[in-house]
Short mmCIF file of C-alpha atoms in Angstrom, two decimals:
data_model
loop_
_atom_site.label_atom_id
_atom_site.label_comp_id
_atom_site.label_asym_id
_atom_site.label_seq_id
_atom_site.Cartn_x
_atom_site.Cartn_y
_atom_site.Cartn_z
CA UNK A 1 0.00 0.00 0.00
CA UNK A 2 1.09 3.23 -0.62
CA UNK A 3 1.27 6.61 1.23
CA UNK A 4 -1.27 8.25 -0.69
CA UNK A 5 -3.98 4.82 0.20
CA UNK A 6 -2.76 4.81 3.94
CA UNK A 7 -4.21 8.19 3.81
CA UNK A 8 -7.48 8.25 6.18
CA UNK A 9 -10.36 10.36 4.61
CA UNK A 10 -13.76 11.00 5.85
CA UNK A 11 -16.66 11.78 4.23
CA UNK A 12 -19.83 13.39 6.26
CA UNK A 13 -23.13 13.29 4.11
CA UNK A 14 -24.09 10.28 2.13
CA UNK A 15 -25.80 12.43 -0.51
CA UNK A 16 -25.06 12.40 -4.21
CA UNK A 17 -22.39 15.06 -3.73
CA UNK A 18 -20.54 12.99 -0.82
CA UNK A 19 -20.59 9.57 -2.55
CA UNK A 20 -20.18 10.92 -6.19
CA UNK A 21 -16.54 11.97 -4.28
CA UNK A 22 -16.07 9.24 -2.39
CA UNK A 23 -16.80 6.81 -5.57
CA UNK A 24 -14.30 8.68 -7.51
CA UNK A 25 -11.59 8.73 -4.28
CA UNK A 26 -12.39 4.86 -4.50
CA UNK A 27 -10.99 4.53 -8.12
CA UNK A 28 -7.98 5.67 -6.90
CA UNK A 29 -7.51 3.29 -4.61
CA UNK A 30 -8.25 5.56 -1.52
CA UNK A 31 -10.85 3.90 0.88
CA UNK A 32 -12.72 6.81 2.78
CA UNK A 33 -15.56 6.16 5.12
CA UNK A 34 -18.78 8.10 4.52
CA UNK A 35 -20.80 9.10 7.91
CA UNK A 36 -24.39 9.45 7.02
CA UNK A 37 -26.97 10.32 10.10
CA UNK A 38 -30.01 8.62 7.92
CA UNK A 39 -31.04 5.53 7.92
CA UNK A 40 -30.34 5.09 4.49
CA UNK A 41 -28.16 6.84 1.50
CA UNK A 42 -29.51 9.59 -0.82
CA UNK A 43 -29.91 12.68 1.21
CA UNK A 44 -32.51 14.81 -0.55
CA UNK A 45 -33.30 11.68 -3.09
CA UNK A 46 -35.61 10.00 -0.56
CA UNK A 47 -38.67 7.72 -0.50
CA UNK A 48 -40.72 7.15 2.48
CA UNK A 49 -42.33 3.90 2.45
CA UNK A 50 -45.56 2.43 4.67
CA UNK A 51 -45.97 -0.84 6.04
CA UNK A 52 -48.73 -1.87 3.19
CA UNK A 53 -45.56 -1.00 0.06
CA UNK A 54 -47.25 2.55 -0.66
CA UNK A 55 -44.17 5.06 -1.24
CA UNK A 56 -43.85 8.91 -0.87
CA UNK A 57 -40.65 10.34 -2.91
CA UNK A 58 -41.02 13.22 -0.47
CA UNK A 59 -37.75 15.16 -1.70
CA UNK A 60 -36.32 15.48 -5.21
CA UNK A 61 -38.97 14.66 -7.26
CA UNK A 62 -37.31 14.14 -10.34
CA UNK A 63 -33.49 14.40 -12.29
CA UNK A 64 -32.72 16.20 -15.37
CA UNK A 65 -29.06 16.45 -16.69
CA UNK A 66 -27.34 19.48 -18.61
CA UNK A 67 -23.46 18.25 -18.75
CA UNK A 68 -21.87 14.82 -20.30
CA UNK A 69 -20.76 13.64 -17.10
CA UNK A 70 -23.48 13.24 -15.14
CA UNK A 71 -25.58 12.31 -18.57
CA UNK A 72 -23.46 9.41 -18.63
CA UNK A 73 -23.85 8.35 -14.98
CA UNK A 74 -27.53 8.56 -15.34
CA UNK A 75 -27.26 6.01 -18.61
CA UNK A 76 -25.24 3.69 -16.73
CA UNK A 77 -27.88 3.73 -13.79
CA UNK A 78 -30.21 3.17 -16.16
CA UNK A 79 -28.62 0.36 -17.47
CA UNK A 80 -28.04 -1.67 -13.96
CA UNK A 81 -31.69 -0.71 -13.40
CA UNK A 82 -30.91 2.02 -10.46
CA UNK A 83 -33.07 4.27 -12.86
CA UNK A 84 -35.48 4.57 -14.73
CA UNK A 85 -37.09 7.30 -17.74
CA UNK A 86 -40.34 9.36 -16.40
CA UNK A 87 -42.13 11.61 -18.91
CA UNK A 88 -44.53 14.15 -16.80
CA UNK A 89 -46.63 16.51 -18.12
CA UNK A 90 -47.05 19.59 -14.78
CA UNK A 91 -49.05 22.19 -17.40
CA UNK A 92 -52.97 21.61 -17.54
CA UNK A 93 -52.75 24.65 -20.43
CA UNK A 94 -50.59 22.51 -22.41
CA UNK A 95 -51.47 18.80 -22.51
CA UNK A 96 -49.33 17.54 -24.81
CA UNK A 97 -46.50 19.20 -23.40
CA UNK A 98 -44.21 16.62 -21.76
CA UNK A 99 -40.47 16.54 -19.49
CA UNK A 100 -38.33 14.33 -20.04
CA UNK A 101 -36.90 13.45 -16.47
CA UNK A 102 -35.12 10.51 -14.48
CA UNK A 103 -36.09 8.94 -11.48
CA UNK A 104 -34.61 6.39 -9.25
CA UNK A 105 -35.76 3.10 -9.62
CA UNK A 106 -37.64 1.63 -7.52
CA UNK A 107 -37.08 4.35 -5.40
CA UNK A 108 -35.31 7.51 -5.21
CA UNK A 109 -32.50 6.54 -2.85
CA UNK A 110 -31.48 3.79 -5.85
CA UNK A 111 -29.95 6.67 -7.95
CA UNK A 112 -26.99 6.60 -6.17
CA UNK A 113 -26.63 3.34 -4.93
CA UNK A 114 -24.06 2.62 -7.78
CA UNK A 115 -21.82 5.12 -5.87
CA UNK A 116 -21.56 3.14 -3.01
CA UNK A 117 -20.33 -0.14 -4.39
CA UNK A 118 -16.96 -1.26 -2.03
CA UNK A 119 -17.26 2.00 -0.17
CA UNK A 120 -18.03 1.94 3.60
CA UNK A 121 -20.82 3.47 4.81
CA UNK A 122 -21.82 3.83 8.26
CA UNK A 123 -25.44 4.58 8.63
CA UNK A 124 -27.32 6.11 11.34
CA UNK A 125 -24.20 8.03 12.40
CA UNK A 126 -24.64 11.69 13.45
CA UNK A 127 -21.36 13.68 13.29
CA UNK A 128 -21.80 16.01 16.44
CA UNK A 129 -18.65 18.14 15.50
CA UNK A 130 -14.99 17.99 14.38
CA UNK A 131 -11.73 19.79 14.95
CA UNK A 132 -8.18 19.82 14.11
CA UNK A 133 -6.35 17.27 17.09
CA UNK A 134 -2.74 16.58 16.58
CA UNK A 135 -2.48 17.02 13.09
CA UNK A 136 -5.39 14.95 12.26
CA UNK A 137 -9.00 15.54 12.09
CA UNK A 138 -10.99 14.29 15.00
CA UNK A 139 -14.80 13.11 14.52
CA UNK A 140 -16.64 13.58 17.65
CA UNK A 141 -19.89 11.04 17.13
CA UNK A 142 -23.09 11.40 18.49
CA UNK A 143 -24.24 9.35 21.11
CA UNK A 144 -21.48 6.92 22.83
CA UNK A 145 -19.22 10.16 22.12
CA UNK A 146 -16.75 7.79 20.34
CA UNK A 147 -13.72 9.66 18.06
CA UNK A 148 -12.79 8.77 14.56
CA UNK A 149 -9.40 9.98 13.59
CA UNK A 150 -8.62 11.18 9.74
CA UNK A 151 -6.76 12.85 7.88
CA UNK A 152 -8.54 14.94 5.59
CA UNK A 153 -12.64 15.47 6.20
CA UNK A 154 -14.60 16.54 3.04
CA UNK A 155 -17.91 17.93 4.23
CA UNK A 156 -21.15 17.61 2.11
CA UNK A 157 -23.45 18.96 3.42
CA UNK A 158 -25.69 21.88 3.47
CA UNK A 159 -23.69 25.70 3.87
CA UNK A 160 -25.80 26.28 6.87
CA UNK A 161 -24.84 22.89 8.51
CA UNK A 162 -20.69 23.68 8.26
CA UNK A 163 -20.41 25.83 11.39
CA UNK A 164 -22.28 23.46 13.34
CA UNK A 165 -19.90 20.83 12.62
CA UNK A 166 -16.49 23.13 12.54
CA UNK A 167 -15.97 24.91 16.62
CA UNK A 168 -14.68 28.12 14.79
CA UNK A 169 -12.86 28.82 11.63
CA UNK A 170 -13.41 32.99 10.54
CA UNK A 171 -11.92 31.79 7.11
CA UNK A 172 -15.07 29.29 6.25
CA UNK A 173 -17.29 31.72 7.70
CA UNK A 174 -17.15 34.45 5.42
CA UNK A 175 -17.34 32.16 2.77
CA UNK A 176 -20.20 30.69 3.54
CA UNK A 177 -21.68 33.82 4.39
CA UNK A 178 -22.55 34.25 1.19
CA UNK A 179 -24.46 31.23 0.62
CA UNK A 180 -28.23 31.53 1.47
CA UNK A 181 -30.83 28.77 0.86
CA UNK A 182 -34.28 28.23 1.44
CA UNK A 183 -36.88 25.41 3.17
CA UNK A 184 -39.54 23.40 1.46
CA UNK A 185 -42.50 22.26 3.38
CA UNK A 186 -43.86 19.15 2.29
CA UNK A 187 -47.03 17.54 2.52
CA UNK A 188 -47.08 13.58 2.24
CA UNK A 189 -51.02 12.10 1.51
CA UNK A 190 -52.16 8.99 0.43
CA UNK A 191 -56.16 8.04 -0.45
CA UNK A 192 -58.42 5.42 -0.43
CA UNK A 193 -59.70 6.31 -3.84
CA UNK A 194 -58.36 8.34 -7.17
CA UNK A 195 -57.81 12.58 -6.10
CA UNK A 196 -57.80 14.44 -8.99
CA UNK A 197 -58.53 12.05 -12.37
CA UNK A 198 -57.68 14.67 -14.30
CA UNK A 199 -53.95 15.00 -13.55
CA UNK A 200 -50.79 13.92 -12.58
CA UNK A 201 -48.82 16.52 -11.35
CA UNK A 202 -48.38 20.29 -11.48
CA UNK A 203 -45.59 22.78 -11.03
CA UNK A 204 -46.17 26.14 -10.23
CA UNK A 205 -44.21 29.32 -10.16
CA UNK A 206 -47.31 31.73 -8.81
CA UNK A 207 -49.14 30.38 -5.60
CA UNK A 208 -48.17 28.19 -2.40
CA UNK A 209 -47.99 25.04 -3.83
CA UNK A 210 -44.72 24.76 -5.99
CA UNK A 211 -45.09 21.13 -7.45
CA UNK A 212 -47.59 18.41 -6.82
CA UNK A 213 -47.52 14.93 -8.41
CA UNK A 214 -49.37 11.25 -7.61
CA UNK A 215 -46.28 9.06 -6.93
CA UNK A 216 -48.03 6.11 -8.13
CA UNK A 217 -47.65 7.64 -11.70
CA UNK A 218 -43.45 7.11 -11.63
CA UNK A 219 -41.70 3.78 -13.25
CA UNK A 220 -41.85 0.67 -10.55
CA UNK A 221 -43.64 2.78 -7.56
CA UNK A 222 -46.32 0.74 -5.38
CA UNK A 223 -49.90 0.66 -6.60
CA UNK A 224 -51.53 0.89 -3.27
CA UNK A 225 -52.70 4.00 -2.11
CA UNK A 226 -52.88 7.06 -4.45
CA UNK A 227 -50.07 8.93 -3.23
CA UNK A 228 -49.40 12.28 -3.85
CA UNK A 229 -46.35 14.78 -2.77
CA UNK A 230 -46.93 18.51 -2.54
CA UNK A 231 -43.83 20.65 -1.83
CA UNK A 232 -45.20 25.01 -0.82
CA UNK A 233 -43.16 27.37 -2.59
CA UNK A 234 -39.96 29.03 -1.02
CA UNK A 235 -42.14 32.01 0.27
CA UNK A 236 -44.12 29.77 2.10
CA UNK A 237 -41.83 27.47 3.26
CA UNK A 238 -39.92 30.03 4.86
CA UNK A 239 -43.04 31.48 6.45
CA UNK A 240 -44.13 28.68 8.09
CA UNK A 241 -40.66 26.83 8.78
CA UNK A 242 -41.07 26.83 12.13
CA UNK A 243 -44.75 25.50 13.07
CA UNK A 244 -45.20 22.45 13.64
CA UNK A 245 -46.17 19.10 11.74
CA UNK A 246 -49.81 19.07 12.25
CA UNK A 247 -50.38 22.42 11.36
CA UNK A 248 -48.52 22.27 8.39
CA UNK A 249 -50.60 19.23 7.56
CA UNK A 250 -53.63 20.98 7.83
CA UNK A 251 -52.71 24.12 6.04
CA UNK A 252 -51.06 21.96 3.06
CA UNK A 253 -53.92 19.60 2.82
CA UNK A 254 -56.18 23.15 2.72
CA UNK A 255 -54.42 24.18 -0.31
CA UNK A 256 -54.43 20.82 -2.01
CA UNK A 257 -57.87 20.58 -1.97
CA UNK A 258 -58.48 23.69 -3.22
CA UNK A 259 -57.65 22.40 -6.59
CA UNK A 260 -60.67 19.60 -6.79
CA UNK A 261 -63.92 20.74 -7.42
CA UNK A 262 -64.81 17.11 -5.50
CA UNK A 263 -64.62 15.89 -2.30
CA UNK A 264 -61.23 14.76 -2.08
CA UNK A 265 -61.32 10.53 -0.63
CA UNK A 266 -60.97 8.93 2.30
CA UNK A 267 -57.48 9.33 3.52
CA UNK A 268 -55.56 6.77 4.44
CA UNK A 269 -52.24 8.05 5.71
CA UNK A 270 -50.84 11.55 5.99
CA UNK A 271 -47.94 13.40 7.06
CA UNK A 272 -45.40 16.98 7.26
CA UNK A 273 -41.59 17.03 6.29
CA UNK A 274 -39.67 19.88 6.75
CA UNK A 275 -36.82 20.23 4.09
CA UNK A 276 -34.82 23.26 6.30
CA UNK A 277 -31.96 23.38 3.25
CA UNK A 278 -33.97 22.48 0.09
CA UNK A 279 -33.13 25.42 -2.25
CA UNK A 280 -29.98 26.95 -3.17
CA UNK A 281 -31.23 31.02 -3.26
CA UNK A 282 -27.37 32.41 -3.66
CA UNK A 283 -25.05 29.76 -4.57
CA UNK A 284 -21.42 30.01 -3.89
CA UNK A 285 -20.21 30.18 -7.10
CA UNK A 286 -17.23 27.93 -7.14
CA UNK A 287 -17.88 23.54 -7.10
CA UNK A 288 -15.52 23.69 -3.48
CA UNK A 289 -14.37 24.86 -0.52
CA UNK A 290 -10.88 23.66 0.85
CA UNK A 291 -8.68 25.22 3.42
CA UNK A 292 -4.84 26.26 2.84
CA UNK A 293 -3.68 22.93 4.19
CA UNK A 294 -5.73 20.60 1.99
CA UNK A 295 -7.20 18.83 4.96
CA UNK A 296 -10.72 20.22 4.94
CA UNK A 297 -12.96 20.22 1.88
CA UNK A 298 -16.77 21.30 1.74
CA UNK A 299 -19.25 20.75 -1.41
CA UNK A 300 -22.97 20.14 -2.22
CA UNK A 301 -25.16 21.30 -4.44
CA UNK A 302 -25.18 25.13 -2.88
CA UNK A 303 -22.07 25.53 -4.47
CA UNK A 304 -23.25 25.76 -8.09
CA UNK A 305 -26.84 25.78 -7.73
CA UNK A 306 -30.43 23.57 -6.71
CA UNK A 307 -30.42 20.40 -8.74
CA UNK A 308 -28.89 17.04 -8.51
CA UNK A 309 -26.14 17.65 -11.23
CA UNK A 310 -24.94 20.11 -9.26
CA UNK A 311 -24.34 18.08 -6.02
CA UNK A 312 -22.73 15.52 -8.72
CA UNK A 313 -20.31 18.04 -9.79
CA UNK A 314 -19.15 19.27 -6.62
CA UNK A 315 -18.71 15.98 -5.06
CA UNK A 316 -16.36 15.04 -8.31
CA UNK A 317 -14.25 18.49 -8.38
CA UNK A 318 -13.78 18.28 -4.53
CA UNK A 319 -12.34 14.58 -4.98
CA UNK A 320 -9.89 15.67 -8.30
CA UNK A 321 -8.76 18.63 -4.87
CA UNK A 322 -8.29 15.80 -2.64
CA UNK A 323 -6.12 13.41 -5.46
CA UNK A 324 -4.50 16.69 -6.64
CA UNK A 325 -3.40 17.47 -2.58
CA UNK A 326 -1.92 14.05 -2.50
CA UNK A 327 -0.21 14.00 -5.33
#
């Protein structure tokens, strides 16, 4: 083994951006550990799933690519079946009007699951903090309290969550000062019968509700209960951020029905989930953040932007830093 492999590397956030890097690192024969406080991989790429098989993707909703790269990762997932095509029409003006998306398949968290092939990751791990011990990085983890010495940390997660995790550093801070993103409220509501035959989904750019769409309608989902996932816009998001569950339930499930001229059915199961870092509003403009010593590197999707490419992007350019530093 070499020096550059006996180098320890952590990686906190098991969302696209943190194992796009740590998939690359990988193919260089590093072996960094991921830390992921979820129960499962995929950050904002999530399904939630009931006991009876009916599924909520309550985050991203769907993936559209721009760039080569990350056109070419989502062919390969579809390939080895970790994804699948989903056409949507979200304009009732414009029927025959159609986006060409990606989703994961069968579930959202299966986009990246490629990424995580021979990589270690250790779920339901909550990074309280870290800080520079020794010349190392130390990894204080929540709940026994137990330390995980490394040498280089890259962070991905979101800008907000960076001083939480690092005791002080004035040089990260006014970075990240500039970096300001928004919540999404979501509502999460699944019927005993059909809610709105008419449509599918529907995205907004006027109104509270931003995007609504019946999950059931997306390649290899459950056919159970008509489930349908309505995100409120930025504006209202960020008004009612801090209420709590059942009132954003009932004031999401007001607006929903607001768009039936019927009785909306029976429902069967229904919930709130607060997305407090959903939308990049001022992005930092660059795919990293590193410090002078090449031991500390922070990405995500913030960095360039909102969408899933972007947290792709950031995740690769920080790991070409990290192979670059060792070099």
């Amino acid at each position: 083994m070499s020096k550059i492999q006996e180098k320890r590397i952590a990686i906190v956030g098991a969302g696209l951006c943190g194992l796009a890097c740590a998939d690359k690192l990988k193919q260089y024969g590093l072996s960094p550990i991921v830390f992921e406080k979820s129960r499962d991989v995929g950050g904002r790429l999530a399904t939630r799933k009931l006991k009876d098989g009916s599924e909520f993707d309550h985050g991203t909703q769907y993936i559209v690519s721009k760039g080569t790269e990350f056109q070419s990762y989502i062919e390969n997932a579809i390939k080895t079946q970790n994804a699948a095509e989903w056409l949507f029409n979200s304009d009732q003006r414009d029927l025959k009007t159609f986006t060409r998306s990606v989703v994961g398949f069968p579930r959202m968290s299966a986009f990246v699951k490629p990424l995580t092939t021979n990589i270690e990751v250790r779920l339901n791990t909550y990074v309280e903090y870290i800080e520079q011990l020794d010349g190392a990085w130390s990894l204080t983890l929540g709940g026994d309290g137990l330390r995980e010495l490394v040498d280089i940390v890259m962070l991905a997660v979101p800008a907000p969550q960076v001083l939480r995790l690092i005791k002080s550093s004035s040089q990260l801070n006014k970075q990240l000062s500039t970096v300001s993103m928004d919540p999404c409220l979501t509502l999460i509501v699944g019927f005993g019968g059909t809610a709105f035959p008419k449509f599918e989904t529907y995205k907004s750019e006027i109104g509270d509700i931003a995007w609504m769409a019946r999950n059931n309608v997306k390649p290899g989902r459950n056919q159970g209960l008509d489930c349908w996932v309505v995100h409120a816009n930025r504006e209202w998001s960020t008004k009612y951020i801090d209420i709590n569950h059942d009132e954003i339930t009932k004031l999401l499930l007001r607006r929903f029905a607001e768009f039936s001229h019927e009785k909306i059915p029976e429902i069967h199961y229904i919930s709130a989930h607060k997305w407090r870092y959903a939308v990049t509003k001022i992005s930092l403009g660059q795919p990293f953040i590193k410090t002078s010593n090449n031991s500390l590197f922070i990405g995500g999707d913030w960095c360039l932007g909102s969408c899933a490419e972007n947290a792709y992007e950031s995740g690769l350019a920080a790991a070409s830093a990290i192979l670059e530093s060792l070099n």
